[in-house]
PDB file of C-alpha atoms in Angstrom:
ATOM      1  CA  UNK M   1      -3.905  10.199   8.465  1.00 54.00           C
ATOM      2  CA  UNK M   2      -1.062  11.458   6.083  1.00 66.00           C
ATOM      3  CA  UNK M   3      -0.428   9.233   3.170  1.00 83.00           C
ATOM      4  CA  UNK M   4       1.944   9.374   0.066  1.00 88.00           C
ATOM      5  CA  UNK M   5       0.457   8.985  -3.365  1.00 89.00           C
ATOM      6  CA  UNK M   6       2.531   7.737  -6.451  1.00 91.00           C
ATOM      7  CA  UNK M   7       1.595   7.391  -9.960  1.00 91.00           C
ATOM      8  CA  UNK M   8       3.928   5.913 -12.627  1.00 91.00           C
ATOM      9  CA  UNK M   9       2.496   6.950 -16.127  1.00 90.00           C
ATOM     10  CA  UNK M  10       4.771   4.985 -18.806  1.00 88.00           C
ATOM     11  CA  UNK M  11       4.015   3.484 -22.247  1.00 86.00           C
ATOM     12  CA  UNK M  12       3.210   0.027 -20.923  1.00 89.00           C
ATOM     13  CA  UNK M  13       0.617   1.487 -18.779  1.00 90.00           C
ATOM     14  CA  UNK M  14      -0.591   3.246 -15.513  1.00 92.00           C
ATOM     15  CA  UNK M  15       0.337   2.361 -12.004  1.00 94.00           C
ATOM     16  CA  UNK M  16      -0.433   3.804  -8.529  1.00 94.00           C
ATOM     17  CA  UNK M  17       0.452   3.153  -5.014  1.00 94.00           C
ATOM     18  CA  UNK M  18      -0.332   4.483  -1.826  1.00 92.00           C
ATOM     19  CA  UNK M  19       2.055   4.594   1.257  1.00 92.00           C
ATOM     20  CA  UNK M  20       2.001   5.639   4.873  1.00 89.00           C
ATOM     21  CA  UNK M  21       3.698   8.911   5.334  1.00 84.00           C
ATOM     22  CA  UNK M  22       5.853   7.253   7.935  1.00 86.00           C
ATOM     23  CA  UNK M  23       7.217   4.502   5.768  1.00 88.00           C
ATOM     24  CA  UNK M  24       7.235   5.341   1.707  1.00 89.00           C
ATOM     25  CA  UNK M  25       9.843   3.513  -0.316  1.00 90.00           C
ATOM     26  CA  UNK M  26      13.572   5.131   0.428  1.00 87.00           C
ATOM     27  CA  UNK M  27      13.683   6.818  -3.014  1.00 87.00           C
ATOM     28  CA  UNK M  28      10.398   8.564  -2.258  1.00 85.00           C
ATOM     29  CA  UNK M  29      11.710  10.055   1.208  1.00 80.00           C
ATOM     30  CA  UNK M  30      12.189  13.965   1.371  1.00 61.00           C
ATOM     31  CA  UNK M  31      15.401  15.306   0.456  1.00 64.00           C
ATOM     32  CA  UNK M  32      16.397  12.199  -1.468  1.00 61.00           C
ATOM     33  CA  UNK M  33      17.955  13.158  -5.023  1.00 67.00           C
ATOM     34  CA  UNK M  34      17.727   9.564  -6.464  1.00 72.00           C
ATOM     35  CA  UNK M  35      15.447   8.820  -9.318  1.00 82.00           C
ATOM     36  CA  UNK M  36      12.641   6.521  -7.921  1.00 88.00           C
ATOM     37  CA  UNK M  37      12.297   2.893  -9.203  1.00 90.00           C
ATOM     38  CA  UNK M  38       8.676   1.787  -9.102  1.00 92.00           C
ATOM     39  CA  UNK M  39       9.814  -1.816  -9.642  1.00 92.00           C
ATOM     40  CA  UNK M  40      10.947  -2.013  -6.061  1.00 92.00           C
ATOM     41  CA  UNK M  41       7.884  -0.561  -4.488  1.00 94.00           C
ATOM     42  CA  UNK M  42       5.838  -3.672  -4.306  1.00 94.00           C
ATOM     43  CA  UNK M  43       2.310  -4.454  -5.773  1.00 95.00           C
ATOM     44  CA  UNK M  44       0.600  -1.419  -6.499  1.00 96.00           C
ATOM     45  CA  UNK M  45      -2.901  -0.633  -5.745  1.00 95.00           C
ATOM     46  CA  UNK M  46      -4.075  -0.080  -9.289  1.00 95.00           C
ATOM     47  CA  UNK M  47      -2.415  -1.097 -12.449  1.00 95.00           C
ATOM     48  CA  UNK M  48      -3.836  -0.308 -16.106  1.00 92.00           C
ATOM     49  CA  UNK M  49      -1.803  -1.820 -18.483  1.00 91.00           C
ATOM     50  CA  UNK M  50      -1.793  -0.650 -22.083  1.00 88.00           C
ATOM     51  CA  UNK M  51      -3.246  -3.424 -24.191  1.00 85.00           C
ATOM     52  CA  UNK M  52      -5.354  -2.018 -26.582  1.00 84.00           C
ATOM     53  CA  UNK M  53      -4.583   1.695 -25.834  1.00 82.00           C
ATOM     54  CA  UNK M  54      -2.096   4.113 -26.670  1.00 85.00           C
ATOM     55  CA  UNK M  55      -1.113   5.615 -23.273  1.00 86.00           C
ATOM     56  CA  UNK M  56       1.001   8.183 -24.636  1.00 81.00           C
ATOM     57  CA  UNK M  57      -1.698   9.690 -27.164  1.00 84.00           C
ATOM     58  CA  UNK M  58      -4.341   9.781 -24.237  1.00 84.00           C
ATOM     59  CA  UNK M  59      -2.970  10.233 -21.255  1.00 84.00           C
ATOM     60  CA  UNK M  60      -0.677  13.521 -21.266  1.00 80.00           C
ATOM     61  CA  UNK M  61      -0.784  16.947 -19.803  1.00 81.00           C
ATOM     62  CA  UNK M  62      -1.812  15.566 -16.341  1.00 83.00           C
ATOM     63  CA  UNK M  63      -3.203  17.723 -13.781  1.00 85.00           C
ATOM     64  CA  UNK M  64      -3.209  17.342  -9.687  1.00 85.00           C
ATOM     65  CA  UNK M  65      -6.894  17.932  -8.241  1.00 84.00           C
ATOM     66  CA  UNK M  66      -7.393  18.205  -4.666  1.00 81.00           C
ATOM     67  CA  UNK M  67     -10.906  17.284  -3.892  1.00 76.00           C
ATOM     68  CA  UNK M  68     -12.301  19.246  -0.950  1.00 76.00           C
ATOM     69  CA  UNK M  69     -15.753  18.081  -0.906  1.00 76.00           C
ATOM     70  CA  UNK M  70     -16.873  18.558   2.415  1.00 79.00           C
ATOM     71  CA  UNK M  71     -19.687  16.010   2.168  1.00 82.00           C
ATOM     72  CA  UNK M  72     -18.039  13.136  -0.084  1.00 76.00           C
ATOM     73  CA  UNK M  73     -19.013   9.618   0.502  1.00 75.00           C
ATOM     74  CA  UNK M  74     -16.532   9.207   3.187  1.00 73.00           C
ATOM     75  CA  UNK M  75     -17.927  12.336   5.074  1.00 74.00           C
ATOM     76  CA  UNK M  76     -21.261  11.233   4.638  1.00 71.00           C
ATOM     77  CA  UNK M  77     -20.947   7.731   5.974  1.00 72.00           C
ATOM     78  CA  UNK M  78     -19.399   9.243   9.080  1.00 76.00           C
ATOM     79  CA  UNK M  79     -21.580  12.258   9.694  1.00 73.00           C
ATOM     80  CA  UNK M  80     -24.341  10.732  11.607  1.00 71.00           C
ATOM     81  CA  UNK M  81     -22.964   7.466  12.542  1.00 73.00           C
ATOM     82  CA  UNK M  82     -19.570   8.407  14.111  1.00 74.00           C
ATOM     83  CA  UNK M  83     -19.987  11.889  15.056  1.00 72.00           C
ATOM     84  CA  UNK M  84     -23.677  11.896  15.792  1.00 74.00           C
ATOM     85  CA  UNK M  85     -24.705  14.947  14.103  1.00 77.00           C
ATOM     86  CA  UNK M  86     -27.951  15.767  13.362  1.00 78.00           C
ATOM     87  CA  UNK M  87     -29.568  16.184   9.726  1.00 80.00           C
ATOM     88  CA  UNK M  88     -27.415  15.587   6.626  1.00 82.00           C
ATOM     89  CA  UNK M  89     -24.061  17.059   6.207  1.00 83.00           C
ATOM     90  CA  UNK M  90     -24.931  18.962   2.772  1.00 85.00           C
ATOM     91  CA  UNK M  91     -27.498  20.897   4.826  1.00 86.00           C
ATOM     92  CA  UNK M  92     -25.237  21.813   7.902  1.00 85.00           C
ATOM     93  CA  UNK M  93     -22.572  23.001   5.143  1.00 86.00           C
ATOM     94  CA  UNK M  94     -25.197  24.903   3.306  1.00 88.00           C
ATOM     95  CA  UNK M  95     -26.574  26.671   6.419  1.00 89.00           C
ATOM     96  CA  UNK M  96     -23.037  27.345   8.196  1.00 87.00           C
ATOM     97  CA  UNK M  97     -20.899  28.441   5.428  1.00 85.00           C
ATOM     98  CA  UNK M  98     -18.900  30.858   7.649  1.00 89.00           C
ATOM     99  CA  UNK M  99     -17.816  27.820   9.920  1.00 84.00           C
ATOM    100  CA  UNK M 100     -15.519  27.218   6.818  1.00 82.00           C
ATOM    101  CA  UNK M 101     -14.013  30.390   6.164  1.00 84.00           C
ATOM    102  CA  UNK M 102     -10.841  29.374   7.752  1.00 85.00           C
ATOM    103  CA  UNK M 103     -10.616  25.707   6.511  1.00 78.00           C
ATOM    104  CA  UNK M 104      -7.411  24.910   4.901  1.00 80.00           C
ATOM    105  CA  UNK M 105      -5.167  22.043   3.627  1.00 80.00           C
ATOM    106  CA  UNK M 106      -1.552  21.507   3.874  1.00 82.00           C
ATOM    107  CA  UNK M 107       0.142  19.668   1.357  1.00 83.00           C
ATOM    108  CA  UNK M 108       3.951  18.590   2.392  1.00 80.00           C
ATOM    109  CA  UNK M 109       4.952  18.561  -1.069  1.00 80.00           C
ATOM    110  CA  UNK M 110       4.195  17.746  -4.759  1.00 82.00           C
ATOM    111  CA  UNK M 111       7.026  16.172  -6.662  1.00 82.00           C
ATOM    112  CA  UNK M 112       7.280  15.106 -10.429  1.00 80.00           C
ATOM    113  CA  UNK M 113      10.036  12.883 -11.891  1.00 80.00           C
ATOM    114  CA  UNK M 114      10.557  11.990 -15.537  1.00 76.00           C
ATOM    115  CA  UNK M 115      12.724   9.326 -16.901  1.00 71.00           C
ATOM    116  CA  UNK M 116      15.892   9.899 -18.327  1.00 61.00           C
ATOM    117  CA  UNK M 117      15.898   9.009 -22.217  1.00 52.00           C
TER     118      UNK M 117
END
């Protein structure tokens, strides 16, 4: 499933949203030059308000990390139950490393916006 992830980092706190790729807010759609307005996106999936923490002094120089763990919690849960694979996921990956030589991931885009101050 393709999804759009959005994070807002502001002095008041950090908020995150996940939208279906087919229905992100209008201000996040491709080729849209407007500045996004998170106040119109509805309830975030996570909201970490800045109560006793100076967000600006602790959260800066952010990085985007794509976790490509072949046998993470989701994969392990469906490895045997849904896909009916024998043994453990980790053992299969370790013994069949060449099966993953041509594995790839495609990201449609990464966009970073900043407030005009």
